[in-house]
Tab-separated table of C-alpha atoms and ligand atoms in Angstrom:
chain	number	residue	atom	x	y	z
A	204	MET	CA	133.764	142.853	81.748
A	205	SER	CA	132.722	141.895	78.568
A	206	VAL	CA	133.699	142.938	74.920
A	207	LEU	CA	132.107	142.283	71.408
A	208	ILE	CA	134.402	143.175	68.789
A	209	LYS	CA	132.080	143.249	65.528
A	210	GLY	CA	132.742	142.673	61.600
A	211	GLY	CA	136.497	142.351	61.557
A	212	ARG	CA	138.478	140.139	59.447
A	213	ILE	CA	139.573	137.619	61.780
A	214	ILE	CA	143.035	136.080	61.195
A	215	THR	CA	144.552	133.290	62.903
A	216	ALA	CA	147.283	130.859	61.232
A	217	ALA	CA	144.665	128.735	59.447
A	218	ASP	CA	141.717	131.112	58.981
A	219	ASP	CA	140.677	134.147	57.256
A	220	TYR	CA	137.325	135.297	57.730
A	221	THR	CA	134.797	138.010	58.663
A	222	GLY	CA	132.917	137.686	61.869
A	223	ASP	CA	132.541	138.914	65.932
A	224	VAL	CA	134.419	137.859	68.916
A	225	TYR	CA	132.374	138.030	72.206
A	226	VAL	CA	134.875	138.269	75.397
A	227	GLU	CA	133.619	137.508	78.570
A	228	GLY	CA	135.875	137.914	81.659
A	229	ASP	CA	139.611	136.823	80.737
A	230	ARG	CA	138.524	134.569	77.607
A	231	ILE	CA	137.183	134.326	74.397
A	232	ALA	CA	133.611	133.139	74.772
A	233	MET	CA	132.255	132.923	71.181
A	234	VAL	CA	133.117	133.609	67.662
A	235	GLY	CA	130.623	134.149	64.964
A	236	GLU	CA	128.948	135.826	62.358
A	237	SER	CA	126.535	138.852	63.533
A	238	LEU	CA	126.628	137.808	67.064
A	239	ASP	CA	123.613	139.505	68.847
A	240	LEU	CA	125.088	139.962	72.394
A	241	ASP	CA	125.264	142.606	74.880
A	242	ALA	CA	128.536	144.042	75.753
A	243	ASP	CA	130.034	146.676	78.073
A	244	ARG	CA	132.259	147.851	75.511
A	245	VAL	CA	131.606	147.133	71.650
A	246	VAL	CA	134.327	147.674	69.371
A	247	ASP	CA	133.593	148.255	65.650
A	248	ALA	CA	136.133	146.541	63.738
A	249	SER	CA	134.692	146.752	60.319
A	250	GLY	CA	137.876	147.076	57.968
A	251	LYS	CA	140.144	145.928	60.576
A	252	TYR	CA	142.101	142.680	61.051
A	253	VAL	CA	141.216	141.087	64.384
A	254	LEU	CA	144.215	139.223	65.167
A	255	PRO	CA	145.703	137.165	68.316
A	256	GLY	CA	147.765	139.165	70.843
A	257	CYS	CA	151.744	138.544	69.267
A	258	VAL	CA	153.989	136.572	71.400
A	259	ASP	CA	157.729	137.435	71.571
A	260	PRO	CA	159.777	134.303	72.837
A	261	HIS	CA	162.997	136.267	72.937
A	262	THR	CA	163.413	139.527	75.183
A	263	HIS	CA	166.192	140.715	77.660
A	264	LEU	CA	164.108	143.471	80.006
A	265	ASP	CA	166.000	144.796	83.156
A	266	MET	CA	169.022	142.258	82.410
A	267	PRO	CA	172.395	142.905	83.654
A	268	PHE	CA	174.753	142.685	80.500
A	269	GLY	CA	177.988	144.020	78.962
A	270	GLY	CA	178.866	146.196	82.253
A	271	THR	CA	175.380	147.476	82.770
A	272	VAL	CA	171.476	147.161	82.821
A	273	THR	CA	169.079	146.997	79.814
A	274	ILE	CA	167.504	150.089	80.031
A	275	ASP	CA	163.713	148.571	79.487
A	276	ASP	CA	162.146	147.088	82.784
A	277	PHE	CA	158.962	145.286	82.885
A	278	THR	CA	156.950	148.487	82.860
A	279	SER	CA	158.578	150.481	79.751
A	280	GLY	CA	159.515	146.967	77.851
A	281	HIS	CA	155.531	145.814	78.419
A	282	THR	CA	154.282	149.326	77.426
A	283	ALA	CA	156.327	149.289	74.246
A	284	ALA	CA	154.989	145.428	73.643
A	285	ALA	CA	151.175	146.503	74.287
A	286	PHE	CA	151.727	149.303	71.800
A	287	GLY	CA	153.181	147.045	69.186
A	288	GLY	CA	150.445	144.364	69.583
A	289	THR	CA	152.486	141.960	71.690
A	290	THR	CA	150.564	140.705	74.485
A	291	CYS	CA	152.770	138.171	75.781
A	292	HIS	CA	156.731	137.571	75.629
A	293	VAL	CA	159.133	134.813	77.441
A	294	ASP	CA	162.119	136.719	79.034
A	295	PHE	CA	165.307	135.143	80.179
A	296	VAL	CA	166.361	134.344	83.787
A	297	ILE	CA	169.968	134.612	83.531
A	298	GLN	CA	171.669	132.448	86.299
A	299	THR	CA	174.932	134.166	87.476
A	300	PRO	CA	177.905	131.315	87.844
A	301	GLY	CA	177.563	130.118	91.390
A	302	GLN	CA	173.783	130.974	91.811
A	303	SER	CA	171.304	128.194	92.236
A	304	PHE	CA	168.245	128.672	89.421
A	305	ALA	CA	165.986	129.324	92.415
A	306	GLU	CA	167.777	132.073	93.317
A	307	ALA	CA	167.659	133.147	89.739
A	308	LEU	CA	164.304	132.373	88.980
A	309	ASP	CA	163.361	134.402	92.286
A	310	THR	CA	165.535	137.545	91.509
A	311	TRP	CA	163.584	137.332	87.654
A	312	HIS	CA	160.414	137.274	89.339
A	313	ALA	CA	160.994	140.150	91.860
A	314	LYS	CA	161.585	142.222	88.425
A	315	ARG	CA	158.336	141.975	87.015
A	316	GLU	CA	155.852	142.141	90.281
A	317	GLY	CA	153.740	144.806	90.409
A	318	LYS	CA	155.393	146.249	87.134
A	319	ALA	CA	154.155	143.873	84.397
A	320	ILE	CA	151.448	145.096	81.882
A	321	ILE	CA	151.643	141.986	79.714
A	322	ASP	CA	151.881	138.114	80.635
A	323	ASN	CA	155.201	136.829	80.505
A	324	GLY	CA	157.217	133.346	80.882
A	325	PHE	CA	160.897	132.802	81.445
A	326	HIS	CA	163.525	130.910	79.778
A	327	MET	CA	166.462	129.678	82.294
A	328	ALA	CA	169.662	130.860	80.967
A	329	VAL	CA	172.080	128.242	82.260
A	330	THR	CA	175.627	129.347	82.853
A	331	ASP	CA	176.793	126.830	85.669
A	332	LEU	CA	176.330	123.491	86.203
A	333	ARG	CA	179.207	122.666	88.513
A	334	GLU	CA	179.267	125.411	91.513
A	335	GLY	CA	175.488	126.891	91.015
A	336	GLY	CA	172.749	124.935	89.788
A	337	SER	CA	172.543	121.018	89.870
A	338	LEU	CA	171.216	118.998	87.123
A	339	GLU	CA	168.488	117.898	89.914
A	340	GLU	CA	167.537	121.638	90.103
A	341	LEU	CA	167.462	122.114	86.451
A	342	ALA	CA	165.231	118.909	86.145
A	343	ARG	CA	162.804	120.535	88.444
A	344	LEU	CA	162.054	123.799	86.869
A	345	PRO	CA	159.287	122.410	84.033
A	346	GLU	CA	157.347	121.898	87.236
A	347	GLN	CA	157.693	125.693	87.971
A	348	GLY	CA	156.464	126.104	84.272
A	349	VAL	CA	160.091	127.226	83.282
A	350	THR	CA	159.914	124.844	80.237
A	351	SER	CA	162.951	125.997	78.288
A	352	TYR	CA	166.530	125.927	78.846
A	353	LYS	CA	169.073	128.945	77.249
A	354	LEU	CA	172.488	128.079	76.749
A	355	PHE	CA	174.941	130.893	75.136
A	356	MET	CA	177.544	129.629	72.998
A	357	ALA	CA	179.483	132.967	72.899
A	358	TYR	CA	180.236	136.000	75.202
A	359	LYS	CA	183.787	134.036	76.409
A	360	GLY	CA	184.211	134.922	80.044
A	361	ALA	CA	180.354	135.863	80.496
A	362	LEU	CA	177.861	133.804	79.717
A	363	MET	CA	179.072	131.294	77.643
A	364	VAL	CA	179.339	127.537	78.760
A	365	ASP	CA	181.240	124.560	77.048
A	366	ASP	CA	180.181	121.794	75.474
A	367	GLU	CA	179.948	119.764	78.579
A	368	THR	CA	177.360	121.914	79.935
A	369	LEU	CA	175.541	122.214	76.615
A	370	PHE	CA	175.230	118.511	76.373
A	371	ARG	CA	174.511	117.673	79.924
A	372	THR	CA	171.562	120.259	79.610
A	373	MET	CA	170.514	118.615	76.768
A	374	GLU	CA	170.364	115.344	78.465
A	375	VAL	CA	168.427	116.948	81.322
A	376	ALA	CA	165.875	118.502	78.793
A	377	ALA	CA	165.189	115.066	76.603
A	378	GLU	CA	164.179	113.749	80.194
A	379	THR	CA	162.170	116.408	81.464
A	380	GLY	CA	160.302	118.145	78.075
A	381	ALA	CA	162.271	121.247	78.023
A	382	LEU	CA	162.879	122.766	74.675
A	383	VAL	CA	166.902	123.681	74.658
A	384	MET	CA	167.577	127.145	72.920
A	385	VAL	CA	170.959	128.174	72.059
A	386	HIS	CA	172.847	131.254	70.980
A	387	ALA	CA	174.980	129.751	68.472
A	388	GLU	CA	178.221	131.202	67.727
A	389	ASN	CA	181.913	130.002	68.410
A	390	GLY	CA	182.690	131.917	71.165
A	391	ASP	CA	186.307	130.492	71.617
A	392	ALA	CA	187.267	131.344	68.138
A	393	ILE	CA	185.653	134.720	68.577
A	394	ASP	CA	187.677	135.617	71.627
A	395	VAL	CA	190.529	135.266	69.641
A	396	LEU	CA	189.344	137.329	66.553
A	397	ILE	CA	188.302	140.441	69.278
A	398	LYS	CA	192.036	140.300	70.967
A	399	GLN	CA	193.569	140.233	67.512
A	400	ALA	CA	191.522	143.078	66.564
A	401	LEU	CA	192.342	145.115	69.287
A	402	ALA	CA	196.089	144.630	69.334
A	403	ALA	CA	196.295	145.680	65.844
A	404	GLY	CA	194.267	148.945	67.071
A	405	ASN	CA	191.082	148.398	65.557
A	406	THR	CA	188.614	149.733	67.880
A	407	ALA	CA	185.530	150.685	65.995
A	408	PRO	CA	181.867	149.548	66.097
A	409	HIS	CA	181.771	147.408	62.482
A	410	TYR	CA	184.957	145.285	63.943
A	411	HIS	CA	182.105	144.077	66.246
A	412	ALA	CA	181.002	142.076	62.851
A	413	LEU	CA	184.468	141.544	61.356
A	414	THR	CA	185.190	139.586	64.574
A	415	ARG	CA	182.266	137.486	64.584
A	416	PRO	CA	182.230	135.833	60.784
A	417	PRO	CA	179.230	134.238	59.944
A	418	GLU	CA	181.164	131.005	59.463
A	419	LEU	CA	181.329	131.144	63.474
A	420	GLU	CA	177.547	130.999	63.716
A	421	GLY	CA	177.262	128.193	61.159
A	422	GLU	CA	179.804	125.968	62.731
A	423	ALA	CA	177.948	126.326	65.989
A	424	THR	CA	174.787	125.944	64.860
A	425	ASN	CA	175.556	122.731	63.201
A	426	ARG	CA	177.372	121.482	66.457
A	427	ALA	CA	174.372	122.340	68.593
A	428	ILE	CA	172.138	120.388	66.169
A	429	GLN	CA	174.610	117.261	66.154
A	430	LEU	CA	174.665	117.675	70.051
A	431	ALA	CA	170.983	117.820	70.323
A	432	ARG	CA	170.339	114.805	68.240
A	433	ILE	CA	172.746	112.310	70.424
A	434	ALA	CA	171.038	113.671	73.455
A	435	GLY	CA	167.336	113.506	72.088
A	436	ALA	CA	166.371	116.814	72.850
A	437	PRO	CA	164.723	119.310	70.930
A	438	LEU	CA	166.331	122.028	69.999
A	439	TYR	CA	165.774	125.698	69.217
A	440	VAL	CA	168.253	127.972	67.758
A	441	VAL	CA	167.620	131.841	68.554
A	442	HIS	CA	168.626	135.057	66.242
A	443	VAL	CA	169.567	133.417	63.149
A	444	SER	CA	171.106	135.785	60.854
A	445	CYS	CA	172.629	134.271	58.348
A	446	LYS	CA	172.853	131.488	55.144
A	447	GLU	CA	175.684	129.818	56.918
A	448	ALA	CA	173.489	129.202	60.166
A	449	VAL	CA	170.090	128.578	57.855
A	450	ASP	CA	171.777	125.995	55.861
A	451	PRO	CA	172.057	123.521	58.425
A	452	ILE	CA	168.824	124.273	59.978
A	453	ALA	CA	167.168	123.531	56.935
A	454	HIS	CA	169.201	120.415	56.572
A	455	ALA	CA	168.081	119.235	60.182
A	456	ARG	CA	164.486	119.874	59.095
A	457	GLU	CA	164.829	118.222	56.079
A	458	LYS	CA	165.536	114.879	58.065
A	459	GLY	CA	162.658	115.367	60.262
A	460	TRP	CA	164.806	116.433	63.349
A	461	ASP	CA	163.480	118.293	65.848
A	462	VAL	CA	165.020	121.479	65.219
A	463	TRP	CA	163.664	124.731	65.051
A	464	GLY	CA	165.206	128.387	64.662
A	465	GLU	CA	163.967	132.167	64.854
A	466	THR	CA	165.394	135.203	63.311
A	467	CYS	CA	164.638	138.715	64.680
A	468	THR	CA	163.016	141.716	62.602
A	469	GLN	CA	166.207	143.720	62.468
A	470	TYR	CA	168.261	141.341	60.373
A	471	PHE	CA	165.854	141.640	57.607
A	472	PHE	CA	166.462	145.382	57.602
A	473	VAL	CA	169.700	146.133	59.182
A	474	ASP	CA	173.082	145.297	57.410
A	475	TYR	CA	176.678	145.485	58.246
A	476	THR	CA	177.315	148.795	56.355
A	477	PHE	CA	174.820	150.690	59.603
A	478	LEU	CA	177.956	149.526	61.676
A	479	GLU	CA	180.057	151.639	59.682
A	480	ARG	CA	178.441	154.961	60.191
A	481	PRO	CA	180.324	157.865	61.347
A	482	ASP	CA	180.361	159.513	64.678
A	483	PHE	CA	180.157	156.478	66.660
A	484	GLU	CA	176.171	155.904	65.303
A	485	GLY	CA	177.538	152.268	64.273
A	486	ALA	CA	177.242	151.244	68.009
A	487	LYS	CA	173.602	151.624	67.813
A	488	TYR	CA	173.469	148.434	65.357
A	489	VAL	CA	175.810	146.388	67.896
A	490	TYR	CA	174.054	143.515	68.392
A	491	THR	CA	174.891	139.667	68.391
A	492	PRO	CA	174.742	137.789	65.715
A	493	PRO	CA	175.734	141.213	64.193
A	494	PRO	CA	174.446	142.717	61.098
A	495	ARG	CA	175.289	140.638	57.843
A	496	SER	CA	175.728	141.357	54.460
A	497	ARG	CA	172.847	142.315	52.669
A	498	GLU	CA	172.095	138.909	50.389
A	499	ASN	CA	171.306	137.458	53.504
A	500	GLN	CA	168.202	139.403	53.956
A	501	GLU	CA	166.435	137.522	51.098
A	502	VAL	CA	168.048	134.484	52.437
A	503	LEU	CA	166.081	134.753	55.798
A	504	TRP	CA	162.739	135.986	53.939
A	505	HIS	CA	163.041	132.597	52.162
A	506	ALA	CA	163.655	130.897	55.345
A	507	VAL	CA	160.367	132.080	57.160
A	508	ARG	CA	158.346	131.636	54.317
A	509	SER	CA	159.455	127.794	53.561
A	510	ASP	CA	159.186	127.179	57.307
A	511	ILE	CA	162.985	126.659	57.544
A	512	LEU	CA	162.515	129.199	60.261
A	513	SER	CA	159.627	128.886	62.126
A	514	ALA	CA	159.432	132.200	64.461
A	515	ILE	CA	160.502	136.137	64.375
A	516	SER	CA	161.411	137.354	67.707
A	517	THR	CA	162.742	140.949	68.584
A	518	ASP	CA	165.804	139.929	70.711
A	519	HIS	CA	164.744	143.160	72.393
A	520	CYS	CA	167.782	144.190	74.632
A	521	ALA	CA	167.700	147.926	74.576
A	522	PHE	CA	170.322	150.473	75.837
A	523	LEU	CA	170.912	154.320	75.760
A	524	TRP	CA	173.260	154.879	72.838
A	525	ASP	CA	174.375	157.970	74.826
A	526	GLY	CA	175.686	156.377	78.411
A	527	GLN	CA	175.384	153.040	77.554
A	528	LYS	CA	176.663	152.203	73.857
A	529	THR	CA	179.394	154.985	74.383
A	530	MET	CA	181.148	152.691	77.027
A	531	GLY	CA	182.945	151.127	73.851
A	532	LYS	CA	183.922	154.567	72.499
A	533	ASP	CA	187.158	153.499	72.401
A	534	ASP	CA	186.883	150.022	72.163
A	535	PHE	CA	184.080	147.773	70.110
A	536	SER	CA	184.304	145.124	72.551
A	537	LYS	CA	183.033	147.250	75.733
A	538	ILE	CA	179.481	148.192	73.439
A	539	PRO	CA	176.938	146.591	75.461
A	540	ASN	CA	175.168	143.786	72.638
A	541	GLY	CA	171.747	144.393	72.076
A	542	ALA	CA	169.251	146.973	70.460
A	543	PRO	CA	165.712	147.788	71.431
A	544	GLY	CA	162.790	146.272	69.132
A	545	LEU	CA	159.780	145.007	71.276
A	546	GLU	CA	157.399	147.666	69.719
A	547	ASN	CA	157.880	147.499	65.934
A	548	ARG	CA	157.726	143.948	65.397
A	549	LEU	CA	154.329	143.811	63.983
A	550	HIS	CA	154.680	146.993	62.071
A	551	MET	CA	157.652	145.978	60.456
A	552	ILE	CA	156.828	142.368	59.225
A	553	HIS	CA	153.162	143.499	58.064
A	554	GLU	CA	154.685	146.342	55.845
A	555	PHE	CA	157.689	144.422	54.225
A	556	GLY	CA	156.485	140.851	54.779
A	557	VAL	CA	152.763	140.957	54.272
A	558	ARG	CA	152.275	144.403	52.131
A	559	ALA	CA	155.474	143.988	50.353
A	560	GLY	CA	154.175	140.483	49.178
A	561	ARG	CA	156.395	138.137	50.703
A	562	ILE	CA	154.300	136.226	53.188
A	563	ASN	CA	150.370	136.034	53.383
A	564	LEU	CA	148.730	137.216	56.446
A	565	ASN	CA	148.017	133.896	58.230
A	566	ARG	CA	151.813	133.446	57.990
A	567	MET	CA	152.712	136.598	59.760
A	568	VAL	CA	150.274	135.370	62.588
A	569	GLU	CA	151.872	132.161	62.703
A	570	LEU	CA	155.390	133.612	62.722
A	571	LEU	CA	154.704	136.554	65.174
A	572	SER	CA	152.267	134.608	67.296
A	573	THR	CA	151.185	131.241	66.861
A	574	ASN	CA	154.251	129.260	66.526
A	575	PRO	CA	156.427	130.905	69.243
A	576	ALA	CA	153.012	130.218	71.557
A	577	LYS	CA	153.190	126.693	70.437
A	578	LEU	CA	156.850	126.020	70.752
A	579	PHE	CA	156.894	127.409	73.951
A	580	GLY	CA	154.297	125.673	75.632
A	581	LEU	CA	151.336	128.745	75.522
A	582	TYR	CA	149.356	127.236	72.969
A	583	PRO	CA	145.882	127.171	72.682
A	584	ARG	CA	145.981	129.697	75.598
A	585	LYS	CA	147.892	132.158	73.831
A	586	GLY	CA	148.347	132.304	69.690
A	587	THR	CA	145.118	132.029	68.489
A	588	VAL	CA	141.344	133.513	68.570
A	589	ALA	CA	139.083	130.805	69.436
A	590	PRO	CA	136.609	130.006	72.174
A	591	GLY	CA	138.378	128.996	75.355
A	592	SER	CA	141.371	131.008	74.689
A	593	ASP	CA	142.831	133.946	76.755
A	594	ALA	CA	140.881	136.793	74.942
A	595	ASP	CA	144.468	138.698	74.101
A	596	ILE	CA	143.474	140.273	70.594
A	597	VAL	CA	144.718	143.054	68.424
A	598	VAL	CA	142.629	145.036	66.720
A	599	PHE	CA	144.862	146.136	63.844
A	600	ASP	CA	143.616	148.880	61.560
A	601	PRO	CA	145.631	148.141	58.362
A	602	GLU	CA	145.516	151.675	56.705
A	603	LYS	CA	146.581	153.487	59.852
A	604	ARG	CA	149.835	155.110	58.823
A	605	HIS	CA	152.420	154.894	61.916
A	606	LEU	CA	155.580	156.725	61.871
A	607	ILE	CA	158.470	154.890	63.466
A	608	SER	CA	160.678	156.976	65.614
A	609	ALA	CA	162.557	156.853	69.051
A	610	ALA	CA	160.925	160.526	69.526
A	611	SER	CA	157.409	158.566	70.118
A	612	GLN	CA	158.139	155.075	71.131
A	613	HIS	CA	157.684	153.660	74.540
A	614	SER	CA	160.737	152.102	74.907
A	615	LYS	CA	163.106	153.917	77.283
A	616	SER	CA	166.330	153.675	74.778
A	617	ASP	CA	166.917	156.788	73.006
A	618	TYR	CA	167.137	155.419	69.459
A	619	ASN	CA	164.888	153.145	67.175
A	620	LEU	CA	166.589	150.701	64.677
A	621	PHE	CA	164.158	151.550	61.974
A	622	GLU	CA	164.127	155.459	62.901
A	623	GLY	CA	162.151	157.261	59.960
A	624	ILE	CA	160.308	154.701	58.384
A	625	GLU	CA	156.715	155.137	57.975
A	626	VAL	CA	154.657	151.954	57.571
A	627	THR	CA	150.874	151.569	56.759
A	628	GLY	CA	148.994	149.348	59.464
A	629	SER	CA	149.043	149.671	63.012
A	630	PRO	CA	147.265	148.473	65.886
A	631	GLU	CA	144.267	150.106	67.315
A	632	VAL	CA	143.205	148.580	70.256
A	633	VAL	CA	144.866	145.712	72.413
A	634	LEU	CA	143.543	143.561	74.615
A	635	LEU	CA	145.046	141.322	77.174
A	636	ARG	CA	142.786	138.478	78.696
A	637	GLY	CA	139.669	140.778	78.227
A	638	ASN	CA	141.219	143.820	79.773
A	639	VAL	CA	141.779	147.290	77.200
A	640	LEU	CA	145.669	148.008	77.366
A	641	VAL	CA	145.635	150.232	74.339
A	642	ASP	CA	143.030	151.955	72.870
A	643	ASN	CA	143.680	154.521	70.098
A	644	GLY	CA	147.466	155.494	70.875
A	645	GLU	CA	146.668	155.684	74.725
A	646	LEU	CA	147.604	153.501	77.600
A	647	ILE	CA	144.739	152.342	79.349
A	648	ALA	CA	145.903	149.047	82.087
A	649	GLU	CA	147.915	149.820	84.910
A	650	PRO	CA	151.127	148.219	85.820
A	651	GLY	CA	150.171	144.885	87.974
A	652	ILE	CA	148.036	143.852	85.218
A	653	GLY	CA	150.202	141.344	83.528
A	654	GLN	CA	150.435	137.337	85.020
A	655	PHE	CA	153.563	135.402	84.995
A	656	VAL	CA	152.304	132.419	82.977
A	657	GLU	CA	153.490	128.565	83.816
A	658	ARG	CA	154.115	126.969	80.210
A	659	ALA	CA	153.270	123.434	79.312
A	660	ALA	CA	156.158	121.116	78.684
A	661	PHE	CA	157.592	120.764	75.035
A	662	GLY	CA	154.907	119.360	72.594
A	663	GLN	CA	152.155	119.384	75.210
A	664	GLU	CA	149.196	121.759	75.288
A	665	LEU	CA	148.353	124.864	77.781
A	666	LEU	CA	144.696	124.445	78.078
A	667	PRO	CA	142.801	127.191	77.269
A	668	THR	CA	141.066	129.130	80.400
A	669	ALA	CA	137.689	127.379	79.844
A	670	ALA	CA	139.158	123.876	80.874
A	671	ARG	CA	141.681	124.999	83.595
B	161	URP	O1	173.128	141.551	70.962
B	161	URP	C1	172.411	140.844	72.067
B	161	URP	N1	171.598	139.777	70.991
B	161	URP	N2	171.880	140.905	73.226
B	161	URP	C2	171.140	139.978	73.694
B	161	URP	C3	171.748	138.925	74.417
B	161	URP	C4	171.789	137.887	73.578
B	161	URP	O2	172.961	137.432	72.773
B	161	URP	O3	170.737	137.670	73.036
B	162	ZN	ZN1	172.016	135.867	72.052
B	163	ZN	ZN1	168.657	137.442	73.053
């Protein structure tokens, strides 16, 4: 199968020019001006942007969490992703305490088997180094293409690890070339605050935020940075939500330490007051870290503009409001934490980042595709439009209006964080390794087309298809 994408505005993290892209099989064969080549399919991209497929480094599909399981499996999650221009993501394998890493990885491979529509890699969420996985087993994961270890410094009694586990994992990462990811919040202090709130009869959704103040995100972020320095491991702080966490990352990066951070789409748009919405609607916005006070939103825009933060993910962790979020009707601590987002990251960042003049198109591509690909060992196979790279391409119509709504989304969730927002700009054709996934609002691909990607070690390149 060959595809010729003609006359589009090709935008990568570095370039912005008009040209043609010729795809042969699963890779980009040629990029040039006025390519005169026959192809099985010709896409007229005049007036459109030609972007590398977006890469989402932070998602939770089919994951047991908070007494239930996230509502999107690999098919519905990937369908949502594809419609939103995301062609690759890295999902979290969760080691349940007592389980070996091999068992955990097998469980997650089985979840995606026959269901995947886009490509994906896996991070390993380490919860137990004593009774379950060993340090030796952890050290062997990068050989299987799992080149990032995730640790939760919060969710006491569930996923949270102590500092010993965090530090030992960092030491292993320093040896194996894995990247350490942290959910940075002080879980011990949060646990005390939750117990105190419930004892005082404070059960409504907004207590989710009041028991997780930004200072506790800042404290844990700084602790992780200092521990990573001592261990000599590179560190990536996930879902940064507030100034208190941005500041230590800015400091670390100014010093030249190996520290990176991401924020997520929702932190630019949803603030604390959403949690106070009546009739339990506030529960839709119970995710962690919680929505913050509004002034943090400008802090985050500044941080992504100035490379204090290097990526924007979705932290897609979708639940139903009716039936799952309602588990916490009488107790905010029982509301499953998480929200949908995979479908709308490009829509929202294009509208309110690029069109609003906060970032340019190159930076948008960098934040949504190139940097996640580079940081997580996928580049240059993913994350750019260049000869030899996988033909993961989004033909994006910058004039197409799109109304964001749960009624038309592809996630199985029954709500959307950005309900009712109309954006100008939407993917029109989405290719995965040369296969058309989405064509003018229609899903073309069948489940099973998505591949598991063995990622390169931190700082290493994943060779383009041509050199494989
Ligand atoms: O609320 C969230 N973010 N749920 C997913 C798990 C996590 O902390 O990333
Ligand atoms: Zn988290
Ligand atoms: Zn997450």
